[in-house]
Amino acid sequence: MTDEPKRPEPPLTGDERTQLNGFLDFLRATVVWKCSGLTDEQARRQLVPSELTTIAGLLGHLTLAEQYWFSVVLDGQEDVWKEALEVDPDAEFRVAMQTPIEQLIAAYEAECERGRKVVTRMGLDDKVPFRGDREVNVRFVVTHMIEETGRHAGHFDLLRELTDGLTGE
């Protein structure tokens, strides 16, 4: 684990797509940085009252979020988590607690790459059906994932500092 993360800096200039994707990729890389170099035990360690709010659990959740919003919602692929989440709304957290951290990181990075490819094929104003008779556009999904990833990056900051003292933006 290095104290100097390898992350793409968000662009200071550029069109909307470039800047939105730049901020999302910066946050994605921050998540990977905060999860890297840990043992499985460290990644699963419960450091706050919620048993699900662990590095492993949150990484499983973000992987699901990437898969759902980009592959299922935007790309129309099958929701492979649907049945498991109907039985247990926190299934992705629980499955992640049984998965090696390196495997979780690889799965997250693979979902992020799939998401990038989906967004590349679409315009920000492109709309898709969403939960019945509603619609959602690509801009909403990318913006939502910036919010989702940024919120959880803050959780990772706290959990990583409590785990081994690593700090940094």
XYZ file of N, CA and C in Angstrom:
507
model
N 0.845 -1.178 0.000
C 0.000 0.000 0.000
C 0.885 1.233 0.000
N 0.554 2.126 -0.866
C 1.319 3.361 -0.947
C 0.485 4.518 -0.419
N 1.149 5.491 0.170
C 0.446 6.680 0.629
C 0.109 7.609 -0.525
N 0.722 7.382 -1.679
C 0.464 8.208 -2.851
C -0.425 7.442 -3.827
N -1.717 7.741 -3.831
C -2.621 7.007 -4.713
C -2.396 7.346 -6.178
N -2.688 6.397 -7.033
C -2.624 6.632 -8.474
C -4.056 6.848 -8.940
N -4.436 8.111 -8.983
C -5.801 8.456 -9.363
C -5.778 9.512 -10.458
N -6.731 9.404 -11.392
C -6.825 10.456 -12.407
C -7.447 11.709 -11.791
N -6.764 12.803 -11.890
C -7.327 14.054 -11.367
C -8.505 14.482 -12.236
N -9.590 14.949 -11.621
C -10.697 15.450 -12.439
C -10.232 16.640 -13.276
N -10.700 16.732 -14.518
C -10.262 17.829 -15.382
C -10.785 19.183 -14.890
N -9.950 20.189 -14.995
C -10.345 21.542 -14.598
C -11.164 22.230 -15.685
N -11.052 21.737 -16.902
C -11.822 22.270 -18.014
C -12.339 21.092 -18.824
N -13.274 21.374 -19.686
C -13.815 20.330 -20.551
C -15.320 20.408 -20.590
N -15.885 19.630 -21.476
C -17.336 19.625 -21.575
C -17.937 18.855 -20.400
N -19.244 18.875 -20.327
C -19.949 18.262 -19.202
C -19.615 16.781 -19.056
N -19.637 16.051 -20.154
C -19.348 14.611 -20.098
C -17.944 14.361 -19.548
N -16.968 15.110 -20.042
C -15.587 14.940 -19.606
C -15.447 15.202 -18.115
N -16.083 16.256 -17.636
C -15.955 16.590 -16.222
C -16.725 15.621 -15.327
N -17.932 15.237 -15.716
C -18.683 14.266 -14.913
C -17.941 12.936 -14.834
N -17.501 12.437 -15.969
C -16.767 11.170 -15.974
C -15.444 11.293 -15.217
N -14.806 12.452 -15.318
C -13.550 12.673 -14.606
C -13.721 12.612 -13.099
N -14.778 13.245 -12.590
C -15.017 13.195 -11.149
C -15.408 11.787 -10.697
N -16.209 11.097 -11.491
C -16.586 9.733 -11.116
C -15.358 8.824 -11.106
N -14.502 8.934 -12.111
C -13.305 8.097 -12.138
C -12.339 8.422 -10.999
N -12.243 9.691 -10.626
C -11.421 10.072 -9.477
C -11.942 9.407 -8.210
N -13.242 9.443 -8.015
C -13.835 8.829 -6.822
C -13.705 7.308 -6.847
N -13.907 6.708 -8.011
C -13.724 5.257 -8.132
C -12.301 4.861 -7.749
N -11.325 5.612 -8.238
C -9.928 5.308 -7.918
C -9.638 5.532 -6.435
N -10.300 6.496 -5.831
C -10.153 6.732 -4.393
C -10.654 5.521 -3.616
N -11.788 4.981 -4.027
C -12.334 3.782 -3.377
C -11.332 2.636 -3.464
N -10.789 2.405 -4.645
C -9.815 1.317 -4.819
C -8.590 1.561 -3.931
N -8.107 2.794 -3.888
C -6.964 3.124 -3.045
C -7.259 2.811 -1.584
N -8.411 3.236 -1.087
C -8.759 3.037 0.325
C -8.962 1.563 0.677
N -9.260 0.730 -0.313
C -9.493 -0.700 -0.066
C -8.255 -1.553 -0.304
N -7.245 -1.003 -0.921
C -6.060 -1.776 -1.311
C -5.090 -1.960 -0.152
N -4.388 -3.095 -0.187
C -3.345 -3.351 0.794
C -3.834 -3.855 2.130
N -5.087 -4.220 2.219
C -5.652 -4.730 3.470
C -5.728 -6.252 3.450
N -5.699 -6.836 4.617
C -5.974 -8.261 4.725
C -7.495 -8.450 4.683
N -7.916 -9.672 4.464
C -9.353 -9.952 4.491
C -9.938 -9.618 5.861
N -9.199 -9.927 6.909
C -9.685 -9.639 8.265
C -9.856 -8.134 8.458
N -8.902 -7.346 8.008
C -9.016 -5.889 8.142
C -10.212 -5.362 7.362
N -10.427 -5.873 6.159
C -11.527 -5.404 5.314
C -12.885 -5.752 5.909
N -12.936 -6.798 6.707
C -14.208 -7.253 7.304
C -14.418 -6.736 8.717
N -13.442 -6.052 9.236
C -13.497 -5.612 10.634
C -14.638 -4.620 10.855
N -15.412 -4.867 11.900
C -16.512 -3.972 12.270
C -15.958 -2.891 13.185
N -15.957 -1.655 12.701
C -15.361 -0.542 13.434
C -16.386 0.489 13.892
N -17.608 0.359 13.430
C -18.702 1.246 13.813
C -19.882 0.369 14.210
N -20.893 0.916 14.853
C -21.989 0.074 15.343
C -22.686 -0.793 14.283
N -22.783 -0.335 13.061
C -23.441 -1.130 12.028
C -22.536 -2.278 11.604
N -23.025 -3.500 11.721
C -22.225 -4.667 11.331
C -21.953 -4.710 9.832
N -22.738 -4.008 9.043
C -22.577 -4.019 7.588
C -21.622 -2.946 7.084
N -21.370 -1.938 7.892
C -20.518 -0.835 7.469
C -19.061 -1.198 7.714
N -18.566 -2.044 6.819
C -17.166 -2.455 6.817
C -16.593 -2.097 5.457
N -15.298 -2.135 5.338
C -14.679 -1.863 4.042
C -15.172 -2.881 3.016
N -15.177 -4.154 3.373
C -15.642 -5.190 2.441
C -17.117 -4.990 2.101
N -17.933 -4.760 3.107
C -19.369 -4.591 2.871
C -19.680 -3.412 1.967
N -19.037 -2.283 2.238
C -19.268 -1.104 1.405
C -18.776 -1.311 -0.026
N -17.665 -2.021 -0.175
C -17.167 -2.276 -1.526
C -18.135 -3.186 -2.281
N -18.697 -4.179 -1.604
C -19.720 -5.014 -2.232
C -20.932 -4.191 -2.638
N -21.324 -3.258 -1.789
C -22.467 -2.390 -2.095
C -22.183 -1.497 -3.301
N -21.005 -0.884 -3.349
C -20.680 -0.024 -4.492
C -20.570 -0.817 -5.787
N -20.098 -2.045 -5.701
C -20.039 -2.896 -6.893
C -21.446 -3.164 -7.402
N -22.354 -3.452 -6.499
C -23.756 -3.649 -6.878
C -24.330 -2.370 -7.485
N -24.059 -1.228 -6.882
C -24.575 0.041 -7.405
C -24.082 0.285 -8.826
N -22.803 0.059 -9.067
C -22.252 0.204 -10.428
C -22.983 -0.732 -11.387
N -23.124 -1.977 -11.000
C -23.770 -2.979 -11.858
C -25.228 -2.608 -12.129
N -25.934 -2.210 -11.086
C -27.353 -1.910 -11.243
C -27.572 -0.693 -12.148
N -26.932 0.412 -11.818
C -27.222 1.647 -12.543
C -26.725 1.629 -13.988
N -25.546 1.079 -14.225
C -25.014 1.110 -15.587
C -25.446 -0.092 -16.418
N -25.308 -1.289 -15.876
C -25.631 -2.487 -16.663
C -27.126 -2.764 -16.723
N -27.804 -2.679 -15.585
C -29.233 -3.011 -15.550
C -30.068 -1.843 -16.065
N -29.948 -0.693 -15.422
C -30.808 0.441 -15.786
C -30.472 0.969 -17.183
N -29.223 1.333 -17.430
C -28.889 1.958 -18.708
C -28.743 0.962 -19.846
N -28.178 -0.207 -19.574
C -27.880 -1.152 -20.653
C -28.926 -2.251 -20.800
N -29.892 -2.301 -19.896
C -30.987 -3.258 -20.025
C -30.627 -4.707 -19.752
N -29.518 -4.950 -19.068
C -29.127 -6.322 -18.755
C -29.936 -6.855 -17.577
N -29.911 -8.166 -17.425
C -30.637 -8.829 -16.337
C -30.076 -8.397 -14.982
N -30.956 -8.202 -14.039
C -30.565 -7.850 -12.679
C -30.270 -9.137 -11.913
N -28.999 -9.510 -11.841
C -28.611 -10.777 -11.227
C -28.755 -10.752 -9.705
N -28.936 -9.596 -9.121
C -29.096 -9.465 -7.673
C -30.555 -9.399 -7.237
N -31.482 -9.283 -8.163
C -32.878 -9.012 -7.820
C -33.445 -10.000 -6.804
N -33.327 -11.278 -7.069
C -33.912 -12.282 -6.170
C -33.230 -12.270 -4.803
N -31.919 -12.193 -4.787
C -31.199 -12.179 -3.504
C -31.599 -10.967 -2.672
N -31.780 -9.813 -3.315
C -32.152 -8.599 -2.585
C -33.603 -8.622 -2.120
N -34.443 -9.370 -2.804
C -35.822 -9.526 -2.337
C -35.860 -10.339 -1.046
N -34.969 -11.301 -0.919
C -34.880 -12.126 0.290
C -34.171 -11.363 1.406
N -33.091 -10.674 1.059
C -32.290 -9.923 2.030
C -31.859 -8.611 1.390
N -32.474 -7.491 1.794
C -32.136 -6.198 1.189
C -30.663 -5.799 1.340
N -29.933 -6.479 2.214
C -28.512 -6.189 2.424
C -27.612 -7.311 1.915
N -28.103 -8.095 0.979
C -27.376 -9.279 0.502
C -25.984 -8.944 -0.011
N -25.831 -7.838 -0.720
C -24.519 -7.521 -1.289
C -23.481 -7.264 -0.201
N -23.914 -6.691 0.927
C -23.005 -6.480 2.052
C -22.580 -7.827 2.651
N -23.550 -8.711 2.833
C -23.276 -10.000 3.474
C -22.403 -10.900 2.585
N -22.683 -10.924 1.287
C -21.858 -11.720 0.370
C -20.424 -11.194 0.377
N -20.270 -9.876 0.386
C -18.931 -9.277 0.380
C -18.133 -9.665 1.625
N -18.809 -9.866 2.733
C -18.108 -10.230 3.965
C -17.495 -11.628 3.891
N -17.897 -12.404 2.898
C -17.366 -13.759 2.719
C -16.406 -13.846 1.525
N -16.134 -12.706 0.896
C -15.339 -12.672 -0.334
C -13.979 -12.041 -0.052
N -12.895 -12.623 -0.555
C -11.570 -12.014 -0.353
C -11.529 -10.582 -0.899
N -10.841 -9.703 -0.187
C -10.802 -8.291 -0.558
C -10.230 -8.084 -1.955
N -9.224 -8.840 -2.339
C -8.667 -8.671 -3.685
C -9.696 -9.023 -4.754
N -10.516 -10.019 -4.480
C -11.586 -10.386 -5.411
C -12.658 -9.288 -5.463
N -12.959 -8.699 -4.320
C -13.921 -7.587 -4.288
C -13.416 -6.395 -5.094
N -12.143 -6.067 -4.936
C -11.552 -4.946 -5.682
C -11.610 -5.229 -7.181
N -11.240 -6.438 -7.578
C -11.266 -6.794 -9.003
C -12.678 -6.720 -9.565
N -13.660 -7.191 -8.812
C -15.062 -7.135 -9.267
C -15.524 -5.684 -9.391
N -15.143 -4.848 -8.433
C -15.505 -3.435 -8.483
C -14.891 -2.764 -9.710
N -13.617 -2.996 -9.928
C -12.950 -2.385 -11.079
C -13.569 -2.870 -12.392
N -13.956 -4.128 -12.454
C -14.591 -4.658 -13.669
C -15.941 -3.993 -13.907
N -16.721 -3.798 -12.850
C -18.025 -3.117 -13.001
C -17.825 -1.664 -13.409
N -16.823 -1.008 -12.855
C -16.545 0.384 -13.242
C -16.200 0.457 -14.728
N -15.410 -0.479 -15.205
C -15.039 -0.492 -16.629
C -16.265 -0.743 -17.498
N -17.126 -1.651 -17.085
C -18.372 -1.884 -17.841
C -19.210 -0.609 -17.881
N -19.302 0.060 -16.746
C -20.061 1.307 -16.686
C -19.505 2.363 -17.620
N -18.182 2.485 -17.661
C -17.550 3.457 -18.581
C -17.940 3.156 -20.024
N -17.922 1.880 -20.388
C -18.251 1.496 -21.763
C -19.713 1.794 -22.087
N -20.603 1.555 -21.145
C -22.024 1.845 -21.376
C -22.206 3.342 -21.607
N -21.629 4.151 -20.742
C -21.785 5.610 -20.850
C -21.174 6.137 -22.142
N -20.082 5.549 -22.580
C -19.430 5.983 -23.815
C -20.349 5.821 -25.023
N -21.185 4.789 -24.992
C -22.085 4.517 -26.121
C -23.335 5.394 -26.119
N -23.546 6.150 -25.065
C -24.797 6.889 -24.913
C -24.529 8.380 -24.750
N -25.541 9.161 -25.062
C -25.477 10.591 -24.801
C -26.019 10.884 -23.414
N -25.600 11.979 -22.811
C -26.072 12.320 -21.479
C -27.579 12.526 -21.431
N -28.179 12.933 -22.535
C -29.622 13.153 -22.576
C -30.409 11.903 -22.956
N -29.730 10.815 -23.310
C -30.443 9.581 -23.666
C -31.249 9.100 -22.470
N -32.489 8.710 -22.739
C -33.394 8.244 -21.685
C -33.676 6.757 -21.847
N -33.891 6.114 -20.703
C -34.272 4.708 -20.693
C -35.452 4.550 -19.741
N -36.270 3.511 -19.958
C -37.365 3.251 -19.014
C -36.806 2.954 -17.628
N -37.565 3.380 -16.614
C -37.094 3.198 -15.242
C -38.254 2.908 -14.315
N -38.243 1.742 -13.715
C -39.213 1.351 -12.690
C -40.652 1.671 -13.086
N -41.082 0.989 -14.105
C -42.474 1.155 -14.540
C -42.608 2.177 -15.638
N -43.380 3.219 -15.380
C -43.694 4.195 -16.420
C -42.799 5.436 -16.366
N -41.747 5.394 -15.588
C -40.848 6.547 -15.491
C -39.683 6.391 -16.458
N -38.908 7.451 -16.592
C -37.687 7.437 -17.405
C -36.562 8.065 -16.595
N -35.359 7.693 -16.969
C -34.168 8.291 -16.365
C -33.167 8.510 -17.500
N -32.390 9.590 -17.383
C -31.380 9.798 -18.421
C -29.987 9.482 -17.893
N -29.037 9.399 -18.809
C -27.662 9.035 -18.479
C -27.060 10.063 -17.527
N -27.350 11.330 -17.730
C -26.817 12.387 -16.866
C -27.208 12.135 -15.407
N -28.470 11.765 -15.173
C -28.918 11.469 -13.814
C -28.107 10.319 -13.224
N -27.926 9.251 -13.992
C -27.217 8.070 -13.485
C -25.775 8.418 -13.137
N -25.080 9.121 -14.017
C -23.686 9.486 -13.749
C -23.612 10.401 -12.526
N -24.504 11.386 -12.454
C -24.513 12.297 -11.309
C -24.827 11.543 -10.021
N -25.804 10.651 -10.082
C -26.133 9.851 -8.901
C -24.939 9.011 -8.455
N -24.212 8.430 -9.400
C -23.067 7.590 -9.032
C -21.901 8.426 -8.486
N -21.787 9.677 -8.911
C -20.805 10.567 -8.279
C -21.191 10.761 -6.815
N -22.457 11.033 -6.579
C -22.949 11.227 -5.204
C -22.771 9.959 -4.382
N -23.188 8.827 -4.917
C -23.116 7.544 -4.202
C -21.669 7.173 -3.883
N -20.803 7.282 -4.871
C -19.406 6.913 -4.685
C -18.710 7.895 -3.747
N -19.006 9.175 -3.882
C -18.410 10.181 -3.006
C -18.824 10.001 -1.560
N -20.096 9.710 -1.336
C -20.587 9.494 0.030
C -19.862 8.315 0.670
N -19.755 7.227 -0.079
C -19.101 6.050 0.485
C -17.582 6.205 0.544
N -17.013 7.025 -0.326
C -15.573 7.306 -0.217
C -15.277 7.938 1.141
N -16.189 8.754 1.620
C -16.042 9.319 2.967
C -16.075 8.246 4.042
N -16.959 7.272 3.872
C -16.982 6.152 4.821
C -15.658 5.387 4.772
N -15.165 5.141 3.557
C -13.885 4.439 3.417
C -12.755 5.221 4.086
N -12.763 6.554 3.960
C -11.748 7.382 4.618
C -11.716 7.086 6.115
N -12.874 7.132 6.725
C -12.980 6.914 8.164
C -12.574 5.484 8.538
N -13.115 4.503 7.828
C -12.818 3.110 8.157
C -11.343 2.778 7.949
N -10.748 3.318 6.912
C -9.332 3.032 6.661
C -8.465 3.674 7.740
N -8.779 4.886 8.142
C -8.004 5.521 9.201
C -8.125 4.731 10.501
N -9.314 4.243 10.815
C -9.502 3.433 12.010
C -8.810 2.067 11.909
N -8.630 1.584 10.686
C -8.008 0.275 10.486
C -6.501 0.319 10.652
N -5.843 1.240 9.959
C -4.370 1.252 10.009
C -3.758 2.644 10.001
N -4.589 3.650 10.169
C -4.067 5.012 10.262
C -3.881 5.716 8.940
N -4.143 5.032 7.806
C -3.971 5.678 6.495
C -4.947 6.846 6.365
N -4.429 7.987 6.006
C -5.269 9.166 5.764
C -4.913 9.746 4.410
N -5.701 10.655 3.973
C -5.470 11.328 2.697
C -6.760 11.441 1.934
N -6.824 12.469 1.124
C -8.022 12.780 0.344
C -8.443 11.610 -0.506
